[in-house]
PDB file of C-alpha atoms in Angstrom:
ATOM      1  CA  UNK A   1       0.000   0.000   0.000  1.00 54.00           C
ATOM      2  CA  UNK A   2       1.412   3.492  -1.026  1.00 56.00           C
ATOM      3  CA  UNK A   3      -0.687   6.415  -0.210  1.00 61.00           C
ATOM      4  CA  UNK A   4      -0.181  10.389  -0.207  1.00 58.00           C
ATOM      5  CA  UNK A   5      -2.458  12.511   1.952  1.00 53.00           C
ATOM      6  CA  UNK A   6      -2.296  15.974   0.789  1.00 50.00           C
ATOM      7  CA  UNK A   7      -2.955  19.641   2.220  1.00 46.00           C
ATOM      8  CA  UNK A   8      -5.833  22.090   0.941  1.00 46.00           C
ATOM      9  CA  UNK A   9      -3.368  23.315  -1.537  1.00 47.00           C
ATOM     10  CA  UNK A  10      -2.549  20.125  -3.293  1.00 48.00           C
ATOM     11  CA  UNK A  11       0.908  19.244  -1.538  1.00 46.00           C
ATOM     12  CA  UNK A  12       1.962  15.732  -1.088  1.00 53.00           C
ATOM     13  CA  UNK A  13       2.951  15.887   2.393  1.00 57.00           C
ATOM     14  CA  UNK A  14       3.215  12.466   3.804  1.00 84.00           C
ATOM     15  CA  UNK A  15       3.749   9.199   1.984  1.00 93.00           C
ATOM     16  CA  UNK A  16       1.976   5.668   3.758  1.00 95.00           C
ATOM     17  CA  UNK A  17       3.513   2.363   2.829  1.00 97.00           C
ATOM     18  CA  UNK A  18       2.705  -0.912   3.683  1.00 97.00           C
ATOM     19  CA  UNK A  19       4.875  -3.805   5.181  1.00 98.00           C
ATOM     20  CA  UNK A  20       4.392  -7.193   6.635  1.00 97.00           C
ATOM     21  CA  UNK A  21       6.273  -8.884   9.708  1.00 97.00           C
ATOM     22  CA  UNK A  22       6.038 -12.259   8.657  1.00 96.00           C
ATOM     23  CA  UNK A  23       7.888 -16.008   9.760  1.00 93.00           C
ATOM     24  CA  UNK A  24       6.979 -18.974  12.179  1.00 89.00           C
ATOM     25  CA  UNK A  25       5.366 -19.345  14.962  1.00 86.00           C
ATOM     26  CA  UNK A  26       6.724 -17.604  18.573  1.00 87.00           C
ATOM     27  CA  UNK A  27       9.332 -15.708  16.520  1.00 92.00           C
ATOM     28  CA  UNK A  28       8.499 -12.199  17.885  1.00 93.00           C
ATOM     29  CA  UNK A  29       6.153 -10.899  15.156  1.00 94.00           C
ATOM     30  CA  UNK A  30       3.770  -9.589  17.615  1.00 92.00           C
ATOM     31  CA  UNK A  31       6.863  -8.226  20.081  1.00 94.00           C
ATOM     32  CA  UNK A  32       8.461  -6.483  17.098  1.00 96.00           C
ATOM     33  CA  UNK A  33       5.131  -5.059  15.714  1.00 96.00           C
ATOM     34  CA  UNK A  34       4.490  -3.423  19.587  1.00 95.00           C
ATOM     35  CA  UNK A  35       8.207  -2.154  20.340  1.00 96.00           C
ATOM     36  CA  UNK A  36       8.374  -0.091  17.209  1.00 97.00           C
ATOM     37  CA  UNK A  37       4.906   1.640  16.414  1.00 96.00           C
ATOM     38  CA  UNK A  38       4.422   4.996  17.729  1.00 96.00           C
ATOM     39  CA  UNK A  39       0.349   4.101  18.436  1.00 94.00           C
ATOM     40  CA  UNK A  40      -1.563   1.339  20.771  1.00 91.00           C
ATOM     41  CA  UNK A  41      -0.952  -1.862  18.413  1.00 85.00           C
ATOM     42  CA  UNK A  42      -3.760  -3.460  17.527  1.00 83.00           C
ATOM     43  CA  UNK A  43      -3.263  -7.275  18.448  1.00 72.00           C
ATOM     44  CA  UNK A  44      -5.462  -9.716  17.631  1.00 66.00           C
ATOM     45  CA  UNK A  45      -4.418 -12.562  19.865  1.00 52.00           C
ATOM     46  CA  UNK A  46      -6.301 -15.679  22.109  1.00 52.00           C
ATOM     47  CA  UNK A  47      -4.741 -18.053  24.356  1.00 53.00           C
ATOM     48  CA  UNK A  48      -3.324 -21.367  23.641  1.00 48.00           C
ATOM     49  CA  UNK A  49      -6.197 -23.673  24.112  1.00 49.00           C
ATOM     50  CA  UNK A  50      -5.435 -27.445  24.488  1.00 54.00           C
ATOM     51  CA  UNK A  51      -7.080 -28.099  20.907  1.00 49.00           C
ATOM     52  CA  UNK A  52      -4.337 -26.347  19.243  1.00 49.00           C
ATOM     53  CA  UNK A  53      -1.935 -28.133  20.908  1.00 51.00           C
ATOM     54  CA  UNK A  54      -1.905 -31.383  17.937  1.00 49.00           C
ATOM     55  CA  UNK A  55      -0.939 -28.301  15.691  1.00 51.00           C
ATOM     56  CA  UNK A  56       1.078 -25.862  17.186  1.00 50.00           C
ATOM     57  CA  UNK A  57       4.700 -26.444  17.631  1.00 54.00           C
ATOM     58  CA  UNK A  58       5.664 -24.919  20.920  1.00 51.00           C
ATOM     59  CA  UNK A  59       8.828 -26.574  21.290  1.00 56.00           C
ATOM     60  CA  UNK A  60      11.659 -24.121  21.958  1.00 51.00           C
ATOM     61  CA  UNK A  61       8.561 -21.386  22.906  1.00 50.00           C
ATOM     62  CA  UNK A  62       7.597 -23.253  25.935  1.00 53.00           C
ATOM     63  CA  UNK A  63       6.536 -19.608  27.522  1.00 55.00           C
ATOM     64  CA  UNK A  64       4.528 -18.907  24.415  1.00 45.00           C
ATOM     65  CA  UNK A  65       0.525 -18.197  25.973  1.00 50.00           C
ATOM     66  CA  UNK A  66      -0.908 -16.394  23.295  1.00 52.00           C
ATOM     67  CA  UNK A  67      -1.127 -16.557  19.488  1.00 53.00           C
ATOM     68  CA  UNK A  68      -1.922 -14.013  16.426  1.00 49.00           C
ATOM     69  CA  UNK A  69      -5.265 -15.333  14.792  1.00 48.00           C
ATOM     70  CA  UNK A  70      -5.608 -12.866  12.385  1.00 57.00           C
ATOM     71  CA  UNK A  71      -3.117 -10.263  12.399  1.00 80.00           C
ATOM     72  CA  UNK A  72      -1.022  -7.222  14.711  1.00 90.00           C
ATOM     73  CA  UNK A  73      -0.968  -3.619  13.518  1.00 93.00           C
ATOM     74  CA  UNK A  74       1.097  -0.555  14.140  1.00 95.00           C
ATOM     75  CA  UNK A  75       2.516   2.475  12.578  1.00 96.00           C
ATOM     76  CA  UNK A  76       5.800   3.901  12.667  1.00 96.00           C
ATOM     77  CA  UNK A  77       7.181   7.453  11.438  1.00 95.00           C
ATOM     78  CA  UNK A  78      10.465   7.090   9.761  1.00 93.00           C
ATOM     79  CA  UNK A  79      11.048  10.706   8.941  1.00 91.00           C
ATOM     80  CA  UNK A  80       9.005  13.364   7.994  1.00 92.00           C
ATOM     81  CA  UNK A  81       6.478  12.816   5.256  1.00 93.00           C
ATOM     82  CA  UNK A  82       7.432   9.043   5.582  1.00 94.00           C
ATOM     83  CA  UNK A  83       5.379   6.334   7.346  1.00 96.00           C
ATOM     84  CA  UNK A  84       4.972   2.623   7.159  1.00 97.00           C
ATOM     85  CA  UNK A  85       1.956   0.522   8.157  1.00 97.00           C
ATOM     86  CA  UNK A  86       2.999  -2.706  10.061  1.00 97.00           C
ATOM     87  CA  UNK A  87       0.705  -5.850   9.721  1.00 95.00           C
ATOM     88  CA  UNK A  88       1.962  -9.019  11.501  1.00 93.00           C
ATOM     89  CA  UNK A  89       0.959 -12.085   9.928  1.00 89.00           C
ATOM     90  CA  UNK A  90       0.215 -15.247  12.091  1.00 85.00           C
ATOM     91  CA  UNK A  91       2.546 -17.951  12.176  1.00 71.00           C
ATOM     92  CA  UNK A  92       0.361 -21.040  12.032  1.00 64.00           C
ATOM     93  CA  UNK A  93       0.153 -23.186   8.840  1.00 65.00           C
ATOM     94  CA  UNK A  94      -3.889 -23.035   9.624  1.00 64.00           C
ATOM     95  CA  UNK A  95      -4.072 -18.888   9.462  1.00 67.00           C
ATOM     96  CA  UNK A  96      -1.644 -18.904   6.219  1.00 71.00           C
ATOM     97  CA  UNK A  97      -5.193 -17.678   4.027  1.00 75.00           C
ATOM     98  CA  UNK A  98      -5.007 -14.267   5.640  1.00 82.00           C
ATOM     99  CA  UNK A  99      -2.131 -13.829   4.036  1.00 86.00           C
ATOM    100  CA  UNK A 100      -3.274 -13.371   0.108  1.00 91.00           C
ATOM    101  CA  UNK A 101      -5.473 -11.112   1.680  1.00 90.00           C
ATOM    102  CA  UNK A 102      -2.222  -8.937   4.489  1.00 90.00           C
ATOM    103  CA  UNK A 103       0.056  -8.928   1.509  1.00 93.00           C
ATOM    104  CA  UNK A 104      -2.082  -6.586  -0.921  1.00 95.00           C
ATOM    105  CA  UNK A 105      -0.540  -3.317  -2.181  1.00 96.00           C
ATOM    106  CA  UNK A 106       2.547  -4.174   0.455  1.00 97.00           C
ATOM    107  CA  UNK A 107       5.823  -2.570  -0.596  1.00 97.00           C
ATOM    108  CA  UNK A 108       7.677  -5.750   1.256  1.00 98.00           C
ATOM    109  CA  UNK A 109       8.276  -7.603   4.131  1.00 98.00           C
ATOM    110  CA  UNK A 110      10.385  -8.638   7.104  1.00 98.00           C
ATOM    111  CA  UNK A 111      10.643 -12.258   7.515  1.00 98.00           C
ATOM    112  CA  UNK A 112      12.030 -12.988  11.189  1.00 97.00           C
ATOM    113  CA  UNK A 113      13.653 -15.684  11.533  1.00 96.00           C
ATOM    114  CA  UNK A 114      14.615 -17.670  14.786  1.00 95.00           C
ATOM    115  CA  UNK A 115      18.318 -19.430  14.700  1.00 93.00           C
ATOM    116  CA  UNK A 116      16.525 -22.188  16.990  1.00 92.00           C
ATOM    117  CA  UNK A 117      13.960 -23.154  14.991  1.00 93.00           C
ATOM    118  CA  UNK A 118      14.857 -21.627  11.335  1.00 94.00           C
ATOM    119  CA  UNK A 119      13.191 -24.006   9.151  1.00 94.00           C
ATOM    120  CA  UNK A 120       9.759 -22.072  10.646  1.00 93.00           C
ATOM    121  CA  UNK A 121      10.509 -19.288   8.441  1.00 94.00           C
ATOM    122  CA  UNK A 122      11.485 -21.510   5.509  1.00 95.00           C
ATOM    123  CA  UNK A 123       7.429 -21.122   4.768  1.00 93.00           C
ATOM    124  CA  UNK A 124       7.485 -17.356   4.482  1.00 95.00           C
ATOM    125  CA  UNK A 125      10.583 -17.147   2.376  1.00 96.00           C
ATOM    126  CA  UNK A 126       9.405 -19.186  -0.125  1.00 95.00           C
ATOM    127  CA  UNK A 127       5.786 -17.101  -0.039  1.00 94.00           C
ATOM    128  CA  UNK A 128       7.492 -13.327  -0.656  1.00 96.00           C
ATOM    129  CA  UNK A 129      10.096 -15.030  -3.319  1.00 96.00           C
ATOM    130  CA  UNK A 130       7.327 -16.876  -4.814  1.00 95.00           C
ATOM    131  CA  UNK A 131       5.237 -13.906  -5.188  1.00 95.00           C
ATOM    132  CA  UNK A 132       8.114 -11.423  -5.966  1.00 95.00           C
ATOM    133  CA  UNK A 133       7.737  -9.336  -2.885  1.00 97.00           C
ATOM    134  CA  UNK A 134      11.038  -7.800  -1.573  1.00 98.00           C
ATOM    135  CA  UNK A 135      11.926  -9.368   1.959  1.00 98.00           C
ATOM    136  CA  UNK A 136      14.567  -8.405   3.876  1.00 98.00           C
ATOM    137  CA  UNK A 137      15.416 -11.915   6.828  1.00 98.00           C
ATOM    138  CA  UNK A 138      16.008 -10.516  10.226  1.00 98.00           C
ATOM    139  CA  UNK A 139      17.201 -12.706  12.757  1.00 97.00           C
ATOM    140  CA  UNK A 140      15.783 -12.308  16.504  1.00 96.00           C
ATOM    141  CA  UNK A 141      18.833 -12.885  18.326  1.00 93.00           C
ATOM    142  CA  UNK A 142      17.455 -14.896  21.658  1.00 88.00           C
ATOM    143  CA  UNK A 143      19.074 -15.159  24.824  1.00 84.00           C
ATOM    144  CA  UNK A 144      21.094 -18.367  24.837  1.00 82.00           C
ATOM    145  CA  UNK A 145      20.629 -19.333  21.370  1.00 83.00           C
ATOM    146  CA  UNK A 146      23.847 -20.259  18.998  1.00 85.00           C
ATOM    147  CA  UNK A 147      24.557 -16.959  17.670  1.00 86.00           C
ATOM    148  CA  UNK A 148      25.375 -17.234  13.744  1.00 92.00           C
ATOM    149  CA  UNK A 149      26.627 -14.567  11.343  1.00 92.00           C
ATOM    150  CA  UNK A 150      24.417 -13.242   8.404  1.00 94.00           C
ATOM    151  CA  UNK A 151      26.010 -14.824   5.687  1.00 95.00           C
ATOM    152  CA  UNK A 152      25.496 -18.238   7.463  1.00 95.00           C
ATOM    153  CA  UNK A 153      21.704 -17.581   7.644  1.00 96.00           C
ATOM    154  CA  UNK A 154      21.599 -16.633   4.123  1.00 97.00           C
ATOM    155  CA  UNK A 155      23.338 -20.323   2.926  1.00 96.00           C
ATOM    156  CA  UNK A 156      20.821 -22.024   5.462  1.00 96.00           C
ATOM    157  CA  UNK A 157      17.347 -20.425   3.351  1.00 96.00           C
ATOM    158  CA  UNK A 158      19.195 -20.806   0.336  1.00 96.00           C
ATOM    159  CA  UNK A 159      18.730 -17.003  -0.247  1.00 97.00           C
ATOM    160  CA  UNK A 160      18.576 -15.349  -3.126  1.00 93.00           C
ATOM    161  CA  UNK A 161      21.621 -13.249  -4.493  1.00 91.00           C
ATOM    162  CA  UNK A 162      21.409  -9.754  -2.661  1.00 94.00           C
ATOM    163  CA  UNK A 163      18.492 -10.719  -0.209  1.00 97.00           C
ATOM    164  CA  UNK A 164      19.329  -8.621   2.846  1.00 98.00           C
ATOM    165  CA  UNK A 165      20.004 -10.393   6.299  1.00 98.00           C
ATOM    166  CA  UNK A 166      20.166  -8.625   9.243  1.00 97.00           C
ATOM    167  CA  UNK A 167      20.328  -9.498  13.543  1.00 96.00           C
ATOM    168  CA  UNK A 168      18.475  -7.622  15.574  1.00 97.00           C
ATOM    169  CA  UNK A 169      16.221  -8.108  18.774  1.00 97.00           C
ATOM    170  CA  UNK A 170      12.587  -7.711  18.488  1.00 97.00           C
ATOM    171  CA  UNK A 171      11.892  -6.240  21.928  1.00 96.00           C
ATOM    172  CA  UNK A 172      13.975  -3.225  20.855  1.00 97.00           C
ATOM    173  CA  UNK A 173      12.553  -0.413  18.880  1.00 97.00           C
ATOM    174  CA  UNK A 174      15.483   1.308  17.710  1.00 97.00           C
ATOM    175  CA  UNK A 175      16.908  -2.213  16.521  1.00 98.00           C
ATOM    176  CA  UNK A 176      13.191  -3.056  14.449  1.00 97.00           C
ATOM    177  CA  UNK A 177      13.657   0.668  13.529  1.00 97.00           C
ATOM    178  CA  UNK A 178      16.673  -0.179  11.246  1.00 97.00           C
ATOM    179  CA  UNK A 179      15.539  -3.357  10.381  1.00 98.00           C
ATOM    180  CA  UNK A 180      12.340  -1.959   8.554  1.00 98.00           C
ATOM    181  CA  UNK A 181      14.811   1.330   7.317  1.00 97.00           C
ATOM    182  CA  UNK A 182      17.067  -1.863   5.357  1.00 97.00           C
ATOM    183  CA  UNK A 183      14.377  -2.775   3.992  1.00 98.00           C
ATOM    184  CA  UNK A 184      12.525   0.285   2.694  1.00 97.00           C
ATOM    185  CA  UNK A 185      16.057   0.788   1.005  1.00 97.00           C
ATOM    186  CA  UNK A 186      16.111  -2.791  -0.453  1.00 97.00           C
ATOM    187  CA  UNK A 187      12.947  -2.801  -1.291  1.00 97.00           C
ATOM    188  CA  UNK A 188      13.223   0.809  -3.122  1.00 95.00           C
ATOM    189  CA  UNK A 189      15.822  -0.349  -5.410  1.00 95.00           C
ATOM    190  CA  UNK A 190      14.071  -3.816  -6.221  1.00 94.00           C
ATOM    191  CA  UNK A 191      10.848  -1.986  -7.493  1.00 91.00           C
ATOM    192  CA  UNK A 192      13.365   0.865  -9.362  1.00 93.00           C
ATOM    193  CA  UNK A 193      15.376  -2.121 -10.764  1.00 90.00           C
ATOM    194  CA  UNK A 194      12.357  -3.716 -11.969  1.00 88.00           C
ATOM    195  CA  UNK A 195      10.735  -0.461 -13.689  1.00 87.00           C
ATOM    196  CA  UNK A 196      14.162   0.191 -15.729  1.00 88.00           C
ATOM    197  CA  UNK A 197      13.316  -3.493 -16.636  1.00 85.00           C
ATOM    198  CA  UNK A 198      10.138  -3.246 -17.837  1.00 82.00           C
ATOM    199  CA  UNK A 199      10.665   0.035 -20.170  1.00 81.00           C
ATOM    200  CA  UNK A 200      14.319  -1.760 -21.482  1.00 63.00           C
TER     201      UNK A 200
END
């Protein structure tokens, strides 16, 4: 979503673009989402009930209570004149519809990724590439996990050339800050790249 509100006389003042926070399940989506917008996020989140537990894998999120059924949202002012619109996708396999529907007019996306369970963002990866969707990988460094450089991360997914990884902790809003900056920047050049391509 890209949208320009404008004054009486006709000035673009502000430009509004949209960006998911995508990847698996317990991987800070919803944390992220709330430590960098600058309003009440909206959350959309119900307790773990013992139904979902045949299809929820909590294993390495043992603390995990709640989940995202539908999706988190929050805005965040880069600079002046420049916002983005955050929507948080849910992690489970069984909410996955929503996201034809999240990923509409988005710009790109931020696919966290958790060096404990990794493969859990494998999904996600494969759903922004697949869809041509600029992504930027940004790996929630946990307390106590193996710590691994970006380039190791990138060989893991089996990246694309250029696909930007980047460590950071969720909880921390100048660290999301400059994760969602990267990929603004990424994802700015991608869709440039691709109109010099289409008029070559």
């Amino acid at each position: 979503m890209v949208s320009e509100h404008s004054d009486a006389e006709g000035d673009t003042t502000a430009l509004a673009l949209k960006i998911l926070v995508a990847g698996g399940f317990g991987v800070g989506k919803t944390t992220m989402v709330g430590a960098v917008s600058e309003i009440r996020p909206l959350r959309t989140e119900e307790l773990l009930s013992e139904a979902g537990q045949m299809v929820d894998d909590t294993d390495g999120v043992d603390q995990k209570v709640t989940t995202t059924v539908a999706m988190d949202f929050g805005r965040i002012t880069i600079r002046s004149g420049l916002s983005l619109y955050l929507f948080g996708t849910p992690g489970q396999d069984r909410f996955w519809f929503l996201w034809d529907e999240l990923s509409q007019g988005a710009l790109g996306a931020v696919v966290l990724a958790d060096t404990r369970r990794l493969e859990d963002c494998f999904p996600a990866v494969d759903y922004f590439e697949h869809r041509h969707i600029p992504f930027v990988v940004a790996v929630n460094c946990f307390a106590g996990a193996r710590s691994y450089g970006a380039l190791d991360v990138s060989r893991a997914l089996d990246l694309d050339r250029g696909t930007p990884v980047v460590l950071c902790d969720a909880r921390d809003r100048d660290s999301g800050k400059e994760v969602l900056i990267r990929l603004v920047e990424y994802a700015g050049r991608m869709h440039t790249s691709r109109m010099l391509d289409s008029v070559g």
